[in-house]
Coordinates of C-alpha atoms in Angstrom, one line a residue:
Chain A
M636 CA 77.1 110.6 85.5
N637 CA 79.3 112.6 83.9
D638 CA 79.8 114.0 88.5
P639 CA 82.0 112.1 90.1
A640 CA 80.4 111.9 93.2
A641 CA 77.1 110.3 92.0
R642 CA 79.7 107.9 89.5
L643 CA 80.9 107.6 94.2
L644 CA 77.3 106.5 95.1
A645 CA 76.1 104.3 92.3
R646 CA 79.8 102.0 93.3
I647 CA 78.7 103.0 96.1
R648 CA 75.5 100.9 95.4
A649 CA 77.0 98.7 93.5
E650 CA 79.3 96.9 96.6
L651 CA 76.1 96.7 98.6
G652 CA 73.1 94.8 95.8
R653 CA 71.2 98.0 95.9
G654 CA 69.5 98.8 92.7
D655 CA 69.6 102.7 91.8
G656 CA 67.9 104.3 94.5
A657 CA 69.7 104.8 98.4
A658 CA 67.1 103.0 100.4
T659 CA 66.3 104.7 103.1
P660 CA 67.6 103.9 106.2
G661 CA 65.8 102.8 109.8
R662 CA 67.0 105.2 113.0
P663 CA 71.0 104.4 113.6
P664 CA 71.4 102.6 117.5
S665 CA 71.3 104.7 119.8
I666 CA 72.6 105.0 123.7
E667 CA 69.5 104.3 124.7
A668 CA 69.4 100.5 123.2
C669 CA 73.2 100.7 125.1
R670 CA 71.8 100.6 128.2
R671 CA 70.1 97.7 127.6
V672 CA 72.0 95.8 126.2
A673 CA 74.4 96.3 129.3
A674 CA 71.5 95.4 131.7
D675 CA 70.3 91.7 130.1
E676 CA 73.9 91.1 128.0
S677 CA 76.9 89.1 129.6
C678 CA 79.6 86.3 127.8
V679 CA 78.9 82.5 128.5
A680 CA 80.8 79.9 127.0
V681 CA 80.1 76.5 126.8
F682 CA 82.1 72.9 126.3
M683 CA 80.3 69.8 126.0
E684 CA 82.0 66.9 126.0
Q685 CA 80.2 64.0 123.4
G686 CA 81.7 60.7 124.1
K687 CA 85.3 62.4 123.2
R688 CA 84.5 64.8 120.3
A689 CA 82.4 66.6 120.3
V690 CA 83.6 70.8 121.4
L691 CA 80.5 73.1 121.8
M692 CA 80.9 76.9 122.1
V693 CA 77.8 79.5 123.1
R694 CA 79.9 83.1 123.9
E695 CA 77.3 85.4 123.6
A696 CA 74.4 84.8 125.1
G697 CA 70.9 87.7 127.6
T698 CA 71.8 85.3 130.3
A699 CA 67.7 85.9 130.7
D700 CA 67.4 83.6 127.6
V701 CA 70.9 81.5 127.7
A702 CA 69.7 78.8 130.1
E703 CA 67.0 78.0 127.5
R704 CA 69.7 78.1 124.2
V705 CA 72.2 76.2 125.6
A706 CA 69.0 73.1 126.9
E707 CA 68.0 73.5 123.4
E708 CA 72.0 72.9 122.4
I709 CA 73.8 69.4 124.3
A710 CA 70.2 68.5 123.4
A711 CA 70.4 69.0 120.1
V712 CA 74.2 67.1 120.3
S713 CA 72.4 64.8 123.2
A714 CA 75.6 65.6 125.1
K715 CA 76.1 63.0 128.1
R716 CA 78.8 65.0 129.6
V717 CA 79.9 68.6 131.1
V718 CA 82.5 70.8 131.1
V719 CA 80.6 74.0 131.9
A720 CA 83.2 77.7 131.8
G721 CA 81.1 81.4 133.1
D722 CA 81.5 84.0 135.6
A723 CA 80.0 84.0 139.1
V724 CA 76.4 85.2 137.4
T725 CA 76.6 82.5 134.2
G726 CA 77.9 80.0 135.7
P727 CA 75.0 79.2 137.7
V728 CA 72.9 79.5 134.6
L729 CA 74.7 77.0 132.8
E730 CA 75.2 74.1 135.4
E731 CA 71.4 74.8 136.0
A732 CA 71.1 74.5 131.6
A733 CA 73.3 71.6 131.4
K734 CA 71.0 69.3 134.5
R735 CA 67.6 70.7 133.0
A736 CA 69.1 69.2 129.3
G737 CA 69.9 65.3 131.3
A738 CA 73.4 65.9 131.3
V739 CA 76.3 65.9 134.0
V740 CA 78.2 68.5 134.7
V741 CA 81.7 66.9 135.1
R742 CA 84.1 70.0 135.7
R743 CA 83.0 74.1 136.4
A744 CA 85.9 76.4 134.7
R745 CA 86.4 79.9 135.1
T746 CA 85.9 81.8 131.4
T747 CA 89.6 83.0 130.5
R748 CA 90.6 86.0 129.1
S749 CA 92.2 85.2 125.4
G750 CA 92.1 81.9 124.0
P751 CA 89.2 80.3 122.4
M752 CA 87.2 81.7 125.4
R753 CA 87.6 85.0 125.0
R754 CA 85.2 87.5 124.8
Chain B
M499 CA 112.3 108.8 96.7
S500 CA 112.9 109.0 100.1
A501 CA 114.0 106.4 102.7
G502 CA 111.1 107.4 104.4
H503 CA 108.5 106.6 101.0
E504 CA 109.8 103.1 100.3
I505 CA 109.6 102.0 103.5
L506 CA 105.7 102.2 104.0
F507 CA 105.9 101.7 99.6
P508 CA 108.2 98.7 99.7
R509 CA 108.9 96.5 96.2
L510 CA 106.3 94.4 95.6
P511 CA 105.3 91.3 96.7
Y512 CA 106.5 92.5 99.7
D513 CA 108.9 90.0 101.8
M514 CA 108.4 91.1 106.1
A515 CA 111.4 88.3 106.7
P516 CA 113.8 91.1 106.7
R517 CA 113.2 94.4 108.3
V518 CA 111.3 91.7 111.7
G519 CA 115.1 90.4 111.6
R520 CA 116.9 94.1 111.7
A521 CA 114.5 95.3 114.1
R522 CA 114.4 91.9 116.2
G523 CA 118.3 92.3 116.3
D524 CA 117.3 96.3 117.9
I525 CA 117.4 96.5 121.4
S526 CA 116.9 100.0 121.2
L527 CA 113.9 99.7 118.6
Q528 CA 112.6 97.0 121.4
Q529 CA 112.3 98.4 123.9
F530 CA 110.8 101.9 122.7
V531 CA 108.4 100.1 121.3
H532 CA 107.5 97.7 124.2
Q533 CA 107.8 100.4 126.7
A534 CA 105.7 102.8 124.4
T535 CA 103.5 100.0 124.1
R536 CA 103.1 99.2 126.6
S537 CA 102.5 101.8 128.6
K538 CA 99.4 102.8 125.8
D539 CA 97.5 99.6 126.4
A540 CA 98.3 99.3 130.0
G541 CA 96.2 103.2 130.0
R542 CA 93.8 102.8 128.2
R543 CA 92.7 99.3 129.5
G544 CA 92.5 101.9 132.8
A545 CA 90.9 105.0 130.6
M546 CA 88.4 102.4 129.4
Q547 CA 87.7 101.0 133.3
E548 CA 87.8 103.9 134.8
A549 CA 84.7 106.0 132.9
F550 CA 82.5 102.7 131.7
G551 CA 83.2 99.8 134.5
E552 CA 81.1 96.7 133.6
R553 CA 80.3 98.8 130.6
A554 CA 83.4 99.6 128.5
D555 CA 82.3 96.0 126.3
D556 CA 78.4 97.3 125.4
L557 CA 79.8 100.7 123.9
R558 CA 82.1 98.6 122.3
R559 CA 79.9 96.8 120.5
L560 CA 78.0 100.0 119.9
A561 CA 79.7 101.8 118.5
G562 CA 80.9 99.3 116.0
E563 CA 77.0 98.8 115.9
I564 CA 76.5 102.8 114.0
K565 CA 79.6 102.8 113.0
Q566 CA 78.5 99.0 111.0
H567 CA 74.9 101.0 109.9
T568 CA 76.1 103.8 108.5
L569 CA 78.6 101.8 106.3
D570 CA 75.3 99.4 105.4
H571 CA 73.8 102.7 104.5
L572 CA 76.8 104.8 103.1
D573 CA 74.9 105.9 100.2
H574 CA 72.3 107.6 102.0
Y575 CA 74.8 108.1 104.5
L576 CA 77.6 109.8 101.7
G577 CA 74.6 111.9 99.5
L578 CA 72.9 113.9 102.0
W579 CA 76.8 114.5 103.6
I580 CA 77.9 115.9 100.4
E581 CA 74.1 117.8 99.6
R582 CA 74.8 119.2 103.1
A583 CA 78.4 120.1 103.1
R584 CA 77.9 121.9 99.6
A585 CA 74.7 124.0 100.8
A586 CA 77.2 125.2 104.0
G587 CA 80.0 126.0 101.3
T588 CA 82.4 123.4 101.4
T589 CA 83.3 122.3 97.3
V590 CA 84.0 118.4 97.6
H591 CA 85.6 116.4 95.5
V592 CA 86.0 112.9 94.7
A593 CA 88.5 111.3 93.9
E594 CA 88.2 108.0 92.9
T595 CA 92.6 106.4 93.0
A596 CA 94.9 107.7 94.7
E597 CA 96.1 109.4 92.6
E598 CA 93.3 111.2 91.5
A599 CA 92.8 112.6 94.6
N600 CA 96.3 114.3 94.7
E601 CA 96.2 115.6 91.5
I602 CA 92.9 117.5 92.6
C603 CA 94.7 118.8 95.8
L604 CA 97.1 119.8 93.3
A605 CA 95.0 121.8 91.0
I606 CA 93.3 123.3 93.6
A607 CA 96.8 124.9 94.7
K608 CA 97.4 125.2 91.5
R609 CA 95.0 127.5 90.0
A610 CA 94.9 129.3 94.2
G611 CA 98.3 130.3 93.0
C612 CA 99.3 128.5 96.7
T613 CA 103.4 128.2 97.3
T614 CA 104.2 126.6 100.1
C615 CA 101.9 124.4 102.4
V616 CA 101.5 123.3 106.0
K617 CA 99.4 120.1 106.7
S618 CA 97.9 118.0 109.9
K619 CA 98.2 114.1 110.5
S620 CA 96.1 112.6 107.8
M621 CA 95.8 108.4 106.9
V622 CA 95.0 109.5 103.7
T623 CA 97.7 111.1 102.6
E624 CA 100.3 109.0 103.4
E625 CA 98.3 106.6 101.1
T626 CA 97.9 108.7 98.6
G627 CA 101.7 110.1 99.1
L628 CA 100.2 113.7 98.7
L629 CA 103.5 115.2 99.6
A630 CA 106.3 113.6 97.4
K631 CA 103.2 115.1 94.5
L632 CA 103.3 118.0 96.0
A633 CA 106.8 118.5 96.2
A634 CA 107.3 117.3 92.8
A635 CA 105.5 120.4 91.7
G636 CA 107.4 122.8 93.2
I637 CA 105.1 123.0 97.0
P638 CA 107.0 122.3 100.1
T639 CA 105.2 121.4 103.1
L640 CA 105.8 121.5 106.4
E641 CA 103.9 118.8 108.7
T642 CA 102.6 120.3 111.5
D643 CA 102.0 117.2 113.9
L644 CA 105.2 117.1 116.2
G645 CA 106.0 113.4 115.3
E646 CA 105.4 113.6 112.6
F647 CA 107.4 116.4 111.6
I648 CA 110.0 115.2 113.3
V649 CA 110.2 111.4 110.8
Q650 CA 109.8 114.6 108.6
L651 CA 113.3 116.4 109.5
D652 CA 115.0 112.0 109.2
G653 CA 113.7 111.7 106.7
D654 CA 112.0 109.1 108.4
A655 CA 108.3 107.0 107.4
P656 CA 106.2 106.6 110.3
S657 CA 105.0 103.7 112.5
H658 CA 102.2 104.5 114.2
I659 CA 98.6 105.5 113.2
V660 CA 98.5 108.3 116.0
T661 CA 101.9 108.0 117.5
P662 CA 104.4 108.0 114.7
M663 CA 107.6 108.3 116.0
I664 CA 107.1 105.4 118.3
H665 CA 110.2 104.2 117.1
K666 CA 112.0 107.0 117.9
D667 CA 113.6 108.7 121.0
R668 CA 114.4 112.3 122.7
R669 CA 117.9 111.8 121.7
S670 CA 117.6 111.2 118.3
V671 CA 115.0 114.0 118.0
A672 CA 117.6 116.6 119.9
R673 CA 120.3 115.2 117.4
A674 CA 117.8 115.8 114.6
F675 CA 116.7 119.8 115.6
V676 CA 120.2 120.5 116.0
R677 CA 121.3 118.9 112.5
E678 CA 118.1 120.1 111.0
L679 CA 117.0 124.4 112.7
S680 CA 120.3 124.2 113.6
A681 CA 119.0 124.7 117.6
A682 CA 121.1 123.6 120.6
Y683 CA 121.4 120.3 121.9
T684 CA 118.9 119.3 124.6
E685 CA 117.2 116.7 125.6
D686 CA 113.8 117.8 127.5
P687 CA 111.2 117.5 125.9
R688 CA 108.9 121.0 126.4
A689 CA 112.1 122.5 125.2
L690 CA 112.6 120.4 122.0
T691 CA 108.5 121.5 121.5
M692 CA 109.3 124.7 122.3
I693 CA 112.0 124.5 119.4
A694 CA 109.2 122.6 117.3
R695 CA 106.9 124.9 117.8
E696 CA 108.5 128.3 117.6
H697 CA 109.9 126.8 113.6
M698 CA 106.2 125.5 113.0
R699 CA 104.4 129.1 113.4
T700 CA 106.4 130.7 111.1
S701 CA 105.5 128.3 108.3
F702 CA 101.9 128.6 109.7
H703 CA 101.9 132.4 109.0
R704 CA 103.2 131.4 105.8
A705 CA 101.8 129.2 104.1
D706 CA 99.0 129.2 102.0
L707 CA 97.7 126.2 101.4
G708 CA 96.8 124.2 104.6
V709 CA 95.9 120.1 103.5
T710 CA 93.6 118.3 107.3
G711 CA 92.1 115.3 106.7
A712 CA 89.3 114.0 108.9
N713 CA 88.3 112.4 112.3
F714 CA 84.8 111.9 111.5
L715 CA 82.3 113.4 108.2
L716 CA 78.3 114.6 109.9
A717 CA 75.7 113.5 107.3
E718 CA 73.2 115.7 108.6
S719 CA 75.0 119.4 109.4
G720 CA 77.3 118.2 106.4
G721 CA 80.3 118.9 108.7
L722 CA 83.9 117.8 109.3
V723 CA 85.5 116.7 113.0
L724 CA 88.9 117.6 113.9
C725 CA 91.0 115.9 116.3
T726 CA 93.6 116.6 118.1
N727 CA 96.1 117.6 120.9
E728 CA 98.1 119.8 119.2
G729 CA 96.3 122.5 118.2
N730 CA 98.4 122.4 114.6
A731 CA 95.2 121.1 112.9
D732 CA 93.3 124.0 113.9
L733 CA 96.2 125.8 112.6
T734 CA 96.2 124.6 109.6
V735 CA 93.0 125.9 109.0
A736 CA 92.3 128.4 109.9
C737 CA 95.8 130.7 108.7
P738 CA 95.9 129.9 105.4
R739 CA 93.6 131.3 102.3
V740 CA 92.9 127.6 101.3
H741 CA 92.2 124.5 103.2
V742 CA 91.6 121.3 101.2
A743 CA 90.1 118.2 103.8
M744 CA 91.2 115.2 101.9
V745 CA 88.8 112.3 103.4
G746 CA 88.0 108.0 103.8
I747 CA 84.5 107.7 102.4
E748 CA 84.4 105.5 105.3
K749 CA 84.5 108.1 108.2
V750 CA 81.1 109.1 108.7
I751 CA 78.7 109.1 110.4
P752 CA 74.8 110.0 110.8
S753 CA 74.7 113.0 112.7
V754 CA 76.3 115.1 116.1
R755 CA 74.1 113.1 118.4
E756 CA 76.9 109.7 117.6
L757 CA 79.8 112.0 117.9
P758 CA 80.5 112.3 122.1
L759 CA 80.3 108.2 121.7
F760 CA 83.2 108.6 119.3
L761 CA 84.9 110.6 120.6
K762 CA 85.0 109.2 124.0
L763 CA 86.0 105.8 122.4
L764 CA 89.0 107.0 120.1
A765 CA 89.9 109.6 122.9
R766 CA 90.9 106.4 125.3
S767 CA 91.8 104.0 122.4
A768 CA 94.2 106.0 121.2
T769 CA 96.5 107.8 124.2
A770 CA 93.6 107.0 127.0
Q771 CA 92.7 111.1 127.8
P772 CA 88.5 112.1 128.1
I773 CA 88.7 113.9 124.6
T774 CA 91.4 115.1 122.7
V775 CA 93.0 118.4 124.1
Y776 CA 91.3 120.0 120.2
T777 CA 88.3 118.7 119.4
T778 CA 86.5 121.5 116.2
V779 CA 84.2 120.6 114.1
L780 CA 84.1 122.2 110.9
T781 CA 80.4 123.1 108.7
G782 CA 81.4 124.7 105.3
G783 CA 84.0 127.7 104.2
R784 CA 84.5 131.1 105.8
R785 CA 81.5 133.8 106.8
E786 CA 80.3 137.4 106.5
G787 CA 82.9 138.8 109.3
E788 CA 84.7 135.5 110.7
D789 CA 88.0 134.3 109.8
G790 CA 89.2 131.5 108.4
P791 CA 90.3 130.1 104.7
E792 CA 89.2 131.4 101.8
E793 CA 88.2 128.6 100.4
S794 CA 86.9 125.6 101.8
H795 CA 87.5 122.1 100.3
V796 CA 87.4 117.8 101.3
I797 CA 88.6 115.5 98.5
L798 CA 86.7 112.6 99.1
V799 CA 89.3 109.8 99.2
D800 CA 87.5 106.1 97.7
A801 CA 91.2 104.3 97.0
G802 CA 89.4 100.8 97.0
R803 CA 87.2 101.8 100.4
T804 CA 83.9 101.1 98.4
K805 CA 85.0 97.6 96.9
L806 CA 86.4 97.0 100.7
L807 CA 82.0 97.4 100.9
R808 CA 81.9 93.9 100.0
E809 CA 79.5 91.9 102.9
E810 CA 82.5 89.4 103.8
A811 CA 85.6 92.6 104.4
R812 CA 82.4 95.5 105.1
E813 CA 83.2 95.7 108.9
L814 CA 87.0 96.5 108.4
L815 CA 85.2 100.5 107.0
R816 CA 84.8 100.3 110.9
C817 CA 87.7 101.1 111.8
I818 CA 88.2 105.0 113.3
R819 CA 91.9 105.1 113.4
C820 CA 93.0 104.9 117.1
G821 CA 95.6 101.9 117.4
A822 CA 95.1 101.0 120.0
C823 CA 94.9 97.2 118.5
L824 CA 98.3 97.7 117.3
N825 CA 99.5 98.9 120.9
A826 CA 98.1 95.3 122.2
C827 CA 99.2 93.7 119.3
P828 CA 102.2 90.9 121.4
V829 CA 103.2 90.4 117.3
Y830 CA 104.1 94.4 116.6
R831 CA 106.2 94.8 119.9
K832 CA 108.3 91.6 118.5
A833 CA 108.3 93.0 114.3
G834 CA 109.7 96.8 115.9
G835 CA 106.9 98.8 115.0
G836 CA 105.2 99.7 111.9
H837 CA 108.3 99.5 109.5
A838 CA 108.3 95.9 109.4
Y839 CA 104.6 95.9 107.8
G840 CA 105.5 98.0 104.7
A841 CA 102.3 99.9 104.1
V842 CA 100.8 102.8 105.8
Y843 CA 98.5 100.9 107.2
S844 CA 100.8 98.3 110.1
G845 CA 99.4 96.3 113.3
P846 CA 97.3 94.9 113.4
I847 CA 94.2 96.5 111.6
G848 CA 97.1 96.8 109.1
A849 CA 97.6 93.3 108.1
V850 CA 94.2 93.1 106.9
L851 CA 93.3 96.6 105.8
T852 CA 97.0 96.8 104.0
P853 CA 96.4 92.9 101.0
E854 CA 92.4 94.2 100.6
L855 CA 93.5 97.8 99.6
R856 CA 96.7 96.7 98.0
G857 CA 96.3 93.2 96.3
L858 CA 97.1 90.6 98.8
M859 CA 99.6 88.4 96.7
N860 CA 101.8 91.8 97.4
Y861 CA 100.8 91.4 101.1
P862 CA 100.9 87.7 101.8
D863 CA 102.6 87.9 105.0
L864 CA 100.5 90.0 106.4
P865 CA 98.2 87.9 107.6
H866 CA 100.2 85.6 109.1
A867 CA 102.0 88.6 110.6
S868 CA 99.7 87.6 114.3
S869 CA 99.2 84.8 116.7
L870 CA 95.8 85.3 117.0
C871 CA 95.6 85.7 120.2
G872 CA 92.5 88.5 120.3
A873 CA 94.0 91.1 122.4
C874 CA 93.1 93.3 119.0
F875 CA 89.8 92.0 119.0
E876 CA 89.7 93.1 122.6
A877 CA 90.8 96.7 122.4
C878 CA 88.9 97.7 118.9
P879 CA 86.8 100.5 120.5
V880 CA 83.8 99.4 117.0
A881 CA 84.5 95.9 117.7
I882 CA 86.6 95.1 114.7
D883 CA 87.0 90.8 115.1
I884 CA 90.4 91.4 112.8
P885 CA 91.6 87.5 114.5
H886 CA 88.5 86.3 111.8
H887 CA 89.8 88.8 109.2
L888 CA 92.7 87.6 108.8
L889 CA 91.9 83.5 109.3
R890 CA 90.1 84.9 106.2
L891 CA 92.6 86.3 104.4
R892 CA 94.7 83.1 105.4
S893 CA 92.5 81.2 103.5
A894 CA 92.7 82.8 100.1
L895 CA 95.8 82.4 100.6
V896 CA 95.7 78.4 100.8
A897 CA 92.8 78.5 98.1
S898 CA 95.0 80.5 95.9
G899 CA 97.6 78.1 96.0
A900 CA 100.2 80.5 97.6
P901 CA 102.2 77.7 100.2
T902 CA 105.1 76.1 99.8
L903 CA 105.4 72.5 98.8
R904 CA 106.4 71.6 102.1
E905 CA 103.9 73.4 104.1
R906 CA 101.2 71.3 102.1
A907 CA 102.2 68.0 102.5
V908 CA 103.1 68.9 106.5
M909 CA 99.1 70.1 106.4
R910 CA 97.6 67.1 105.0
L911 CA 99.4 65.5 106.8
W912 CA 98.3 67.3 109.8
G913 CA 95.0 66.1 109.1
W914 CA 94.9 63.1 108.0
A915 CA 96.2 62.7 111.4
L916 CA 94.0 64.6 113.3
R917 CA 90.9 62.9 111.2
S918 CA 91.8 59.2 114.1
P919 CA 91.7 59.9 117.4
A920 CA 94.2 57.0 117.1
R921 CA 96.1 57.9 114.7
Y922 CA 96.8 61.4 116.7
R923 CA 97.5 59.4 119.8
V924 CA 100.1 57.3 118.3
M925 CA 101.5 59.9 116.2
A926 CA 101.4 62.3 119.2
R927 CA 103.3 59.9 120.8
V928 CA 105.6 58.8 118.3
A929 CA 106.9 62.8 117.7
A930 CA 107.2 63.4 122.1
W931 CA 109.8 60.3 122.2
V932 CA 111.5 61.4 119.3
L933 CA 112.1 65.7 119.7
R934 CA 112.4 64.4 123.8
R935 CA 115.3 61.8 122.9
L936 CA 116.9 65.0 120.1
A937 CA 116.1 67.6 123.4
D938 CA 120.1 69.9 123.8
A939 CA 119.4 71.5 127.5
R940 CA 118.6 70.7 130.4
D941 CA 116.7 73.3 133.2
E942 CA 117.0 73.4 137.0
N943 CA 114.0 71.3 137.2
G944 CA 115.6 68.7 135.3
G945 CA 112.7 69.4 132.6
L946 CA 114.6 68.5 128.6
W947 CA 115.1 72.0 125.8
F948 CA 115.6 72.6 122.7
R949 CA 118.5 75.4 121.7
E950 CA 118.7 74.5 118.4
A951 CA 115.4 73.1 117.2
P952 CA 116.0 70.4 114.1
G953 CA 115.2 71.1 111.0
P954 CA 112.2 73.7 109.8
A955 CA 112.0 74.7 113.6
G956 CA 115.2 76.0 114.1
G957 CA 113.5 79.4 112.4
W958 CA 112.2 79.0 116.4
T959 CA 114.7 78.2 118.7
R960 CA 117.3 81.0 116.9
D961 CA 116.5 83.7 118.9
R962 CA 114.3 81.6 122.1
D963 CA 114.8 77.7 124.0
L964 CA 111.7 75.1 123.0
P965 CA 111.0 73.6 125.2
A966 CA 110.3 69.6 124.7
P967 CA 107.2 67.6 124.9
A968 CA 106.6 66.6 128.4
E969 CA 107.0 63.4 129.7
R970 CA 102.9 62.7 129.5
S971 CA 100.8 64.1 127.5
F972 CA 97.0 66.1 128.5
R973 CA 94.9 63.7 127.5
E974 CA 97.4 61.0 130.4
L975 CA 97.5 63.2 133.3
W976 CA 93.1 64.3 132.4
A977 CA 92.5 60.5 132.5
Q978 CA 94.9 59.6 135.7
E979 CA 92.9 62.4 137.2
E980 CA 89.1 61.1 135.9
S981 CA 90.3 56.9 137.0
R982 CA 90.4 58.9 141.1

């Protein structure tokens, strides 16, 4: 342990919570993964009113499974009236999800670029 | 100790208010910083949109994931880099502290008999205060980045990660060149650049020690990547007989395959360029029949970084020092640039990195130097959620008992009111009624304003007016809208 480089690597392992040896990592994320992400991921946000109190945000999800996830979330908090915020693609998906969960969409808002709904 | 050093290393705990107060009253400074940051921020947005369109955010996320992956396995990637760099002929040193990094650099210089140094821009050497150390040992250093050179001539300190002289205009540069270089007065940027170039060329040829940082380390090859727009880092490496690169341990990325992504994002985020003008990959020392330094050293600097590897803070080490978050930040702009932060790293990333590296209780103001608007997160090319870390540090300050008795009392009252909708409604109504009666001005539409707000709210109206609460609350308007 007299080698400063070995001491540095040992300190790093200690902070990473690993034992003595370096874990062999998998391959780093690749550009190909990015292309897939670009194809099916978009930003969505859902504001829900349960009584007057509950506010729920789903900040990011793939549009493919978002309707199902949002419907589950709405059902979980027994929301009756839902304010949906989404863009031209995600808005209709969210509205459909809310209706599927038996809630009434009382308002449709645009996603904003700042504040709590910021992507 | 120079004035510049005092700016970056103030007495601790650091109180931000006096410097911000002075900056707020300096109209010229406000204009320089405002214009420069606004145009750079707009340039970044345009360059990202033009190149990547809708995929810009996906690329930022991908770059963040690659850095995160590297940090999650830093022992592997850094170990690999050390092994490959040594095999390629680089002498690798490791410094646990800033002081140790300086000692190592000084020892290299002394052993090689170096007497003068040229240096390209490097945040780590600012962090360690290397120049003062070399100067104290009789080795003068010339900054070769144009911005840093001007800052050095003025005995000042850099005010921005990428554009260190963001707080100066060409007139102050012209005056510094007349005063320090005996040059003829000119405000022409090209002529000013030529004066600096002529002065630096002599120093490049005379220097026997060249110090650089590095933008990236490539684990797979043991390479070191340097990006500059002036080519000064390349001359700093090539001319002197000894090259020392001082590099933070977080700079490593897996291989050259990932490099193009980072180069694209770095240049666009920093200066809205498609790529930095001079991008150089150095692997090992000089080879047979080639030019270059006789000795190639890399000092890997920890200086508190391993402590940031803990899970809650690890993301901060993704930072590639592009300065995009500084340009996007309204607080950095109003504070008159980086000097207000009292540290090497300023702006939003500095507001979280500095307390982490130099102690939260030494910089209790910095986590509050943000409106939490999220512009920094939106600008960050490696998707660091800076607002989250600002809130985390604010929580830590509260937990440590830092807030005053008055702040705690106000927050307790606020919390009590928020726990019940009825209480909140009553208190909001009472507060609005009282405040509307205390308002001391009216605008042309009859709206009520405060020119001088009472009590602690007076801080707000020192520099701007404060609107009085509206006659009817949003809740009341909403209820009316629904009943239609």
